[in-house]
Amino acid sequence: MYIKTDKTLPASEITDPAIFSRRRQIIKTLIAGAATFATTSAIAKEQAFSGNTAANLLPTPAELVENYNNYYEFSVDKAKIKTLAQAFNTDPWSVEVTGEVEKPGRFALDSILSRFPSEERIYRFRCVEAWSMVVPWQGFELRRLLNWVKPLSSAKFVKFTSVLSPEAMPMQKANAVLSWPYVEALRLDEAMHALTILATGIYGEPLPKQNGAPLRLVVPWKYGFKSIKAIVKIELLSHAPRTSWNLYAPEQYGFYANVNPLVPHPRWSQSSEHLLGSDLFTPRRQTEAFNGYGEHVAAMYSGMDLRHFY
Ligand code: MTE
């Protein structure tokens, strides 16, 4: 079972009753998802992997996750994004997969969702701004989609592009903050890692618009800005592309952006974090290397010096 209770869990990590009552539904989804996943992954000849590596994680209250957002296309004010995002139309939606692949194409979201059924993954999520949360995502492993389009041997990186929709997105219209559209990228081995998912929902419901509907990336061992929202394009490339935050301030936002308590942001420490929902009297949570997923991902960075590497 993925969710266990733990009497030693700090009060700050215990979920409110409204969320608690939804856990039955979450557990049901988990069981159903696990069954589907076992079958479909066998077909795809991919090794099954339980992404819920931290069995004691309890979700952050949904109200917080859905009302405190970073989505710069809409606003720099976290509390305004939910309202502003509602006018943005996410249906119909398609994703173009292109570049160094055998089977490029533009795929309707419905056909992607029917080909790759979603399962539940409960992950820690750590923003570079030093707040964090625990989110029960629905989604599927990105590697399943990549294997389906068959990367060529020349493919070394995967670039993701968010939607460009200035009519619906005030900050794009004002040409403010970043140069649009929002772009992120992973090395191919990071993109093919079993922990990396394309999310379609949270808390057993379709992904809210403010959280990146209808399809977003989730890379739990990296700072949150890598987890790009509202993806319209996935490109396999032979070289590393420039990415939005890295272009904006390379000394603040590294390409890798692996969660690393040893390397401070130029303006604040990354050694601890504020867990959303915890009060002023609760000590901050100590940030873990790779956000606690080092056992699964550290080997990908074995040649790199983690005392300086961000
Ligand atoms: N994706 C797009 N397209 N635009 C953004 O501004 N913000 C990033 C990431 N993905 C962002 C984005 C940052 S900084 C974070 S911390 C997370 O989304 C926040 O996700 P959430 O609002 O679901 O918590």
Short mmCIF file of C-alpha atoms and ligand atoms in Angstrom, two decimals:
data_model
loop_
_atom_site.label_atom_id
_atom_site.label_comp_id
_atom_site.label_asym_id
_atom_site.label_seq_id
_atom_site.Cartn_x
_atom_site.Cartn_y
_atom_site.Cartn_z
CA MET A 1 0.00 0.00 0.00
CA TYR A 2 1.30 3.45 -0.85
CA ILE A 3 -0.15 5.46 2.02
CA LYS A 4 0.73 4.51 5.58
CA THR A 5 0.07 6.40 8.79
CA ASP A 6 2.99 7.16 11.04
CA LYS A 7 2.64 8.26 14.67
CA THR A 8 5.99 10.03 14.49
CA LEU A 9 4.84 12.30 11.68
CA PRO A 10 5.10 15.99 12.66
CA ALA A 11 1.75 17.72 13.12
CA SER A 12 2.63 20.03 10.24
CA GLU A 13 2.58 17.11 7.83
CA ILE A 14 -0.84 15.86 8.89
CA THR A 15 -3.58 16.60 6.43
CA ASP A 16 -6.82 18.35 7.29
CA PRO A 17 -10.03 16.29 7.64
CA ALA A 18 -11.44 17.34 4.26
CA ILE A 19 -8.46 15.85 2.51
CA PHE A 20 -8.38 12.88 4.85
CA SER A 21 -11.90 11.92 3.82
CA ARG A 22 -10.78 11.91 0.17
CA ARG A 23 -8.01 9.44 0.91
CA ARG A 24 -10.38 6.47 0.45
CA GLN A 25 -10.97 7.68 -3.10
CA ILE A 26 -7.24 8.22 -3.58
CA ILE A 27 -6.48 4.71 -2.32
CA LYS A 28 -9.13 3.25 -4.65
CA THR A 29 -7.58 5.11 -7.57
CA LEU A 30 -4.17 3.86 -6.52
CA ILE A 31 -5.26 0.25 -6.52
CA ALA A 32 -7.05 0.60 -9.85
CA GLY A 33 -4.08 2.53 -11.27
CA ALA A 34 -1.59 -0.05 -10.07
CA ALA A 35 -3.52 -2.83 -11.80
CA THR A 36 -3.79 -0.94 -15.09
CA PHE A 37 -0.20 0.07 -14.86
CA ALA A 38 1.05 -3.50 -14.33
CA THR A 39 -0.68 -4.63 -17.53
CA THR A 40 0.17 -1.69 -19.75
CA SER A 41 3.79 -1.48 -18.69
CA ALA A 42 4.23 -5.19 -19.43
CA ILE A 43 2.99 -4.50 -22.95
CA ALA A 44 5.42 -1.62 -23.30
CA LYS A 45 8.20 -3.85 -21.90
CA GLU A 46 9.12 -1.21 -19.37
CA GLN A 47 10.05 -2.18 -15.85
CA ALA A 48 7.26 -1.42 -13.41
CA PHE A 49 8.32 1.15 -10.85
CA SER A 50 6.59 2.37 -7.73
CA GLY A 51 7.13 6.10 -7.87
CA ASN A 52 5.69 6.54 -4.39
CA THR A 53 9.06 6.16 -2.80
CA ALA A 54 8.18 7.88 0.47
CA ALA A 55 5.36 5.82 1.93
CA ASN A 56 4.67 8.23 4.80
CA LEU A 57 3.88 11.24 2.67
CA LEU A 58 0.49 12.77 3.30
CA PRO A 59 -0.89 15.23 0.79
CA THR A 60 -0.90 18.96 1.47
CA PRO A 61 -4.49 20.29 1.70
CA ALA A 62 -5.83 20.67 -1.85
CA GLU A 63 -7.07 24.17 -1.04
CA LEU A 64 -3.47 25.33 -0.63
CA VAL A 65 -2.12 23.58 -3.70
CA GLU A 66 -4.92 25.05 -5.82
CA ASN A 67 -4.78 28.62 -4.50
CA TYR A 68 -1.06 29.33 -4.17
CA ASN A 69 0.52 29.07 -7.60
CA ASN A 70 3.40 30.08 -9.78
CA TYR A 71 2.21 30.67 -13.35
CA TYR A 72 3.90 33.77 -14.67
CA GLU A 73 1.87 33.86 -17.88
CA PHE A 74 -1.04 35.05 -15.71
CA SER A 75 0.49 37.00 -12.84
CA VAL A 76 3.38 37.29 -10.40
CA ASP A 77 0.78 37.27 -7.59
CA LYS A 78 0.35 33.67 -6.42
CA ALA A 79 -3.11 34.34 -4.98
CA LYS A 80 -4.53 35.79 -8.22
CA ILE A 81 -3.61 32.99 -10.60
CA LYS A 82 -6.55 30.69 -9.90
CA THR A 83 -9.08 33.38 -10.84
CA LEU A 84 -7.14 34.68 -13.84
CA ALA A 85 -6.57 31.19 -15.27
CA GLN A 86 -10.24 30.25 -15.46
CA ALA A 87 -10.78 32.17 -18.73
CA PHE A 88 -8.03 30.19 -20.47
CA ASN A 89 -9.45 27.52 -22.78
CA THR A 90 -7.76 24.09 -22.56
CA ASP A 91 -10.15 22.18 -24.83
CA PRO A 92 -9.46 21.15 -27.58
CA TRP A 93 -5.74 20.49 -26.93
CA SER A 94 -3.00 18.75 -28.84
CA VAL A 95 0.70 18.15 -28.32
CA GLU A 96 3.27 18.22 -31.12
CA VAL A 97 6.13 15.74 -30.72
CA THR A 98 8.99 16.51 -33.07
CA GLY A 99 12.76 16.58 -33.64
CA GLU A 100 15.05 13.56 -33.37
CA VAL A 101 12.31 10.89 -33.35
CA GLU A 102 11.22 8.14 -35.71
CA LYS A 103 7.50 8.91 -35.38
CA PRO A 104 6.94 12.68 -35.08
CA GLY A 105 3.37 13.95 -35.07
CA ARG A 106 0.70 16.12 -33.56
CA PHE A 107 -1.43 14.13 -31.15
CA ALA A 108 -4.84 15.08 -29.79
CA LEU A 109 -4.84 15.08 -25.99
CA ASP A 110 -7.65 12.49 -25.94
CA SER A 111 -5.60 10.04 -27.97
CA ILE A 112 -2.61 10.53 -25.63
CA LEU A 113 -4.78 9.97 -22.56
CA SER A 114 -6.38 6.84 -23.96
CA ARG A 115 -3.02 5.39 -24.97
CA PHE A 116 -1.33 6.14 -21.64
CA PRO A 117 -3.72 5.65 -18.70
CA SER A 118 -2.95 7.66 -15.61
CA GLU A 119 -1.82 6.27 -12.27
CA GLU A 120 -1.37 8.01 -8.91
CA ARG A 121 2.02 9.31 -7.75
CA ILE A 122 2.40 11.08 -4.40
CA TYR A 123 5.49 13.27 -4.63
CA ARG A 124 7.18 15.97 -2.65
CA PHE A 125 7.39 19.20 -4.67
CA ARG A 126 10.04 21.81 -3.75
CA CYS A 127 9.97 25.30 -5.25
CA VAL A 128 13.25 27.18 -5.72
CA GLU A 129 11.66 29.90 -3.55
CA ALA A 130 11.99 27.52 -0.55
CA TRP A 131 8.37 26.46 -0.05
CA SER A 132 7.23 22.90 -0.57
CA MET A 133 4.17 20.69 -0.69
CA VAL A 134 3.14 17.05 -1.10
CA VAL A 135 0.87 16.43 -4.09
CA PRO A 136 -1.04 13.31 -5.18
CA TRP A 137 -0.68 13.61 -8.95
CA GLN A 138 -2.40 11.56 -11.61
CA GLY A 139 -0.26 11.04 -14.65
CA PHE A 140 1.83 8.68 -16.71
CA GLU A 141 5.55 8.20 -17.14
CA LEU A 142 6.97 10.48 -19.83
CA ARG A 143 9.21 7.61 -21.00
CA ARG A 144 6.14 5.75 -22.21
CA LEU A 145 5.29 8.56 -24.64
CA LEU A 146 8.96 8.93 -25.66
CA ASN A 147 9.36 5.19 -26.30
CA TRP A 148 6.23 5.31 -28.39
CA VAL A 149 7.61 8.00 -30.74
CA LYS A 150 11.03 6.27 -30.72
CA PRO A 151 13.91 8.68 -30.07
CA LEU A 152 16.74 8.44 -32.62
CA SER A 153 20.27 7.74 -31.33
CA SER A 154 21.03 11.43 -32.02
CA ALA A 155 18.47 12.54 -29.37
CA LYS A 156 20.20 13.73 -26.18
CA PHE A 157 17.83 16.33 -24.71
CA VAL A 158 14.07 16.88 -24.48
CA LYS A 159 12.68 20.39 -24.80
CA PHE A 160 9.17 21.31 -23.60
CA THR A 161 7.21 24.37 -24.68
CA SER A 162 4.16 25.86 -22.92
CA VAL A 163 1.23 27.38 -24.70
CA LEU A 164 1.42 30.85 -26.22
CA SER A 165 -1.94 32.57 -25.75
CA PRO A 166 -1.51 36.32 -25.18
CA GLU A 167 -5.26 36.99 -25.39
CA ALA A 168 -5.83 34.83 -22.31
CA MET A 169 -2.52 35.39 -20.56
CA PRO A 170 -1.96 38.98 -19.35
CA MET A 171 1.80 38.70 -18.79
CA GLN A 172 2.35 37.37 -22.31
CA LYS A 173 0.26 40.22 -23.69
CA ALA A 174 2.35 42.73 -21.70
CA ASN A 175 5.58 41.02 -22.77
CA ALA A 176 6.54 40.99 -19.10
CA VAL A 177 8.98 38.96 -16.94
CA LEU A 178 10.09 36.16 -19.30
CA SER A 179 10.40 35.87 -23.03
CA TRP A 180 7.41 33.76 -24.00
CA PRO A 181 6.51 30.98 -24.45
CA TYR A 182 7.85 29.31 -21.28
CA VAL A 183 10.44 26.67 -22.21
CA GLU A 184 12.06 23.94 -20.11
CA ALA A 185 14.26 20.94 -20.90
CA LEU A 186 15.73 17.74 -19.48
CA ARG A 187 18.60 15.53 -20.47
CA LEU A 188 17.23 12.42 -22.22
CA ASP A 189 18.13 10.10 -19.32
CA GLU A 190 16.30 12.42 -16.89
CA ALA A 191 13.27 12.48 -19.19
CA MET A 192 13.34 8.67 -19.44
CA HIS A 193 13.56 8.23 -15.65
CA ALA A 194 10.58 6.40 -14.16
CA LEU A 195 9.95 9.20 -11.63
CA THR A 196 9.38 11.77 -14.41
CA ILE A 197 5.70 12.05 -15.23
CA LEU A 198 3.30 14.02 -17.39
CA ALA A 199 0.52 14.95 -14.97
CA THR A 200 -3.13 15.08 -15.94
CA GLY A 201 -4.72 15.50 -12.50
CA ILE A 202 -4.35 16.09 -8.77
CA TYR A 203 -6.32 14.73 -5.79
CA GLY A 204 -8.26 12.37 -8.06
CA GLU A 205 -9.63 15.27 -10.18
CA PRO A 206 -8.58 16.65 -13.58
CA LEU A 207 -5.68 19.11 -13.34
CA PRO A 208 -7.00 22.59 -12.40
CA LYS A 209 -6.13 25.31 -14.91
CA GLN A 210 -3.93 27.15 -12.40
CA ASN A 211 -1.88 23.98 -11.85
CA GLY A 212 -1.08 23.57 -15.54
CA ALA A 213 -4.07 21.94 -17.26
CA PRO A 214 -4.40 19.94 -19.30
CA LEU A 215 -0.89 18.43 -19.26
CA ARG A 216 2.22 19.38 -17.27
CA LEU A 217 5.57 17.91 -16.42
CA VAL A 218 6.46 16.79 -12.87
CA VAL A 219 10.12 16.09 -12.03
CA PRO A 220 10.10 15.60 -8.25
CA TRP A 221 13.86 15.77 -7.58
CA LYS A 222 14.23 19.17 -9.31
CA TYR A 223 13.13 22.67 -8.29
CA GLY A 224 9.53 23.34 -9.28
CA PHE A 225 10.31 25.66 -12.19
CA LYS A 226 11.42 22.63 -14.24
CA SER A 227 7.86 21.23 -13.96
CA ILE A 228 6.47 23.15 -16.94
CA LYS A 229 2.71 23.67 -17.33
CA ALA A 230 0.27 23.56 -20.28
CA ILE A 231 2.65 21.73 -22.64
CA VAL A 232 1.97 22.07 -26.38
CA LYS A 233 5.28 20.84 -27.80
CA ILE A 234 7.89 18.20 -26.95
CA GLU A 235 11.09 18.21 -29.02
CA LEU A 236 13.91 15.70 -28.98
CA LEU A 237 17.20 17.47 -29.64
CA SER A 238 20.86 16.59 -30.14
CA HIS A 239 21.98 19.66 -28.14
CA ALA A 240 20.89 21.38 -24.90
CA PRO A 241 18.36 24.15 -25.59
CA ARG A 242 18.25 27.41 -23.63
CA THR A 243 15.42 27.44 -21.09
CA SER A 244 13.28 30.32 -19.82
CA TRP A 245 14.53 30.87 -16.24
CA ASN A 246 18.08 29.98 -17.18
CA LEU A 247 18.02 32.65 -19.89
CA TYR A 248 16.50 35.16 -17.47
CA ALA A 249 19.15 34.66 -14.74
CA PRO A 250 21.62 31.80 -15.33
CA GLU A 251 23.42 32.34 -12.02
CA GLN A 252 20.13 31.89 -10.15
CA TYR A 253 18.46 29.12 -12.15
CA GLY A 254 20.74 26.34 -13.35
CA PHE A 255 19.85 24.05 -16.21
CA TYR A 256 19.86 21.00 -13.93
CA ALA A 257 18.17 22.68 -10.94
CA ASN A 258 18.34 19.53 -8.82
CA VAL A 259 17.13 20.26 -5.29
CA ASN A 260 20.36 20.77 -3.36
CA PRO A 261 20.46 22.05 0.25
CA LEU A 262 24.22 22.66 -0.03
CA VAL A 263 24.02 25.29 -2.76
CA PRO A 264 22.23 28.51 -1.78
CA HIS A 265 20.29 30.66 -4.18
CA PRO A 266 22.20 33.99 -4.44
CA ARG A 267 19.50 35.64 -2.27
CA TRP A 268 18.48 32.89 0.20
CA SER A 269 19.54 29.58 1.72
CA GLN A 270 18.23 26.34 0.23
CA SER A 271 18.97 24.30 3.36
CA SER A 272 15.37 24.37 4.65
CA GLU A 273 11.87 24.96 3.36
CA HIS A 274 8.41 26.09 4.46
CA LEU A 275 5.95 23.23 4.03
CA LEU A 276 2.66 24.77 2.83
CA GLY A 277 0.08 24.51 5.59
CA SER A 278 2.52 24.48 8.49
CA ASP A 279 2.20 27.38 10.94
CA LEU A 280 4.70 29.95 12.15
CA PHE A 281 5.57 27.87 15.22
CA THR A 282 6.48 24.75 13.26
CA PRO A 283 10.19 24.44 12.50
CA ARG A 284 11.03 24.59 8.81
CA ARG A 285 11.61 21.27 7.10
CA GLN A 286 15.23 20.39 6.33
CA THR A 287 15.61 20.22 2.56
CA GLU A 288 16.95 16.89 1.30
CA ALA A 289 19.39 16.38 -1.55
CA PHE A 290 17.44 15.58 -4.72
CA ASN A 291 14.33 16.37 -2.65
CA GLY A 292 14.63 12.95 -1.00
CA TYR A 293 14.80 11.00 -4.27
CA GLY A 294 18.60 10.59 -4.34
CA GLU A 295 18.43 6.83 -4.00
CA HIS A 296 16.74 6.73 -7.41
CA VAL A 297 18.40 9.58 -9.28
CA ALA A 298 21.84 10.44 -7.80
CA ALA A 299 23.62 7.96 -10.09
CA MET A 300 22.71 10.13 -13.09
CA TYR A 301 24.98 12.89 -11.72
CA SER A 302 27.87 10.77 -10.44
CA GLY A 303 30.66 12.78 -12.12
CA MET A 304 29.43 16.15 -10.79
CA ASP A 305 30.53 17.96 -7.64
CA LEU A 306 27.37 18.41 -5.56
CA ARG A 307 28.96 21.04 -3.29
CA HIS A 308 28.83 23.53 -6.15
CA PHE A 309 26.40 21.99 -8.53
CA TYR A 310 22.92 23.45 -8.76
N1 MTE B 1 5.04 26.57 -16.11
C1 MTE B 1 4.68 27.66 -16.82
N2 MTE B 1 4.26 27.50 -18.08
N3 MTE B 1 4.73 28.92 -16.30
C2 MTE B 1 5.19 29.13 -15.03
O1 MTE B 1 5.26 30.30 -14.60
N4 MTE B 1 6.06 28.15 -12.97
C3 MTE B 1 6.91 27.07 -12.46
C4 MTE B 1 6.28 25.69 -12.71
N5 MTE B 1 5.80 25.61 -14.09
C5 MTE B 1 5.58 28.00 -14.24
C6 MTE B 1 5.47 26.72 -14.81
C7 MTE B 1 7.19 27.22 -11.04
S1 MTE B 1 8.29 28.45 -10.63
C8 MTE B 1 6.64 26.40 -10.10
S2 MTE B 1 7.15 26.45 -8.47
C9 MTE B 1 5.56 25.45 -10.44
O2 MTE B 1 5.20 25.52 -11.81
C10 MTE B 1 4.34 25.76 -9.58
O3 MTE B 1 3.35 24.80 -9.80
P1 MTE B 1 1.96 24.93 -9.02
O4 MTE B 1 1.39 26.29 -9.28
O5 MTE B 1 1.10 23.82 -9.55
O6 MTE B 1 2.29 24.75 -7.56
#
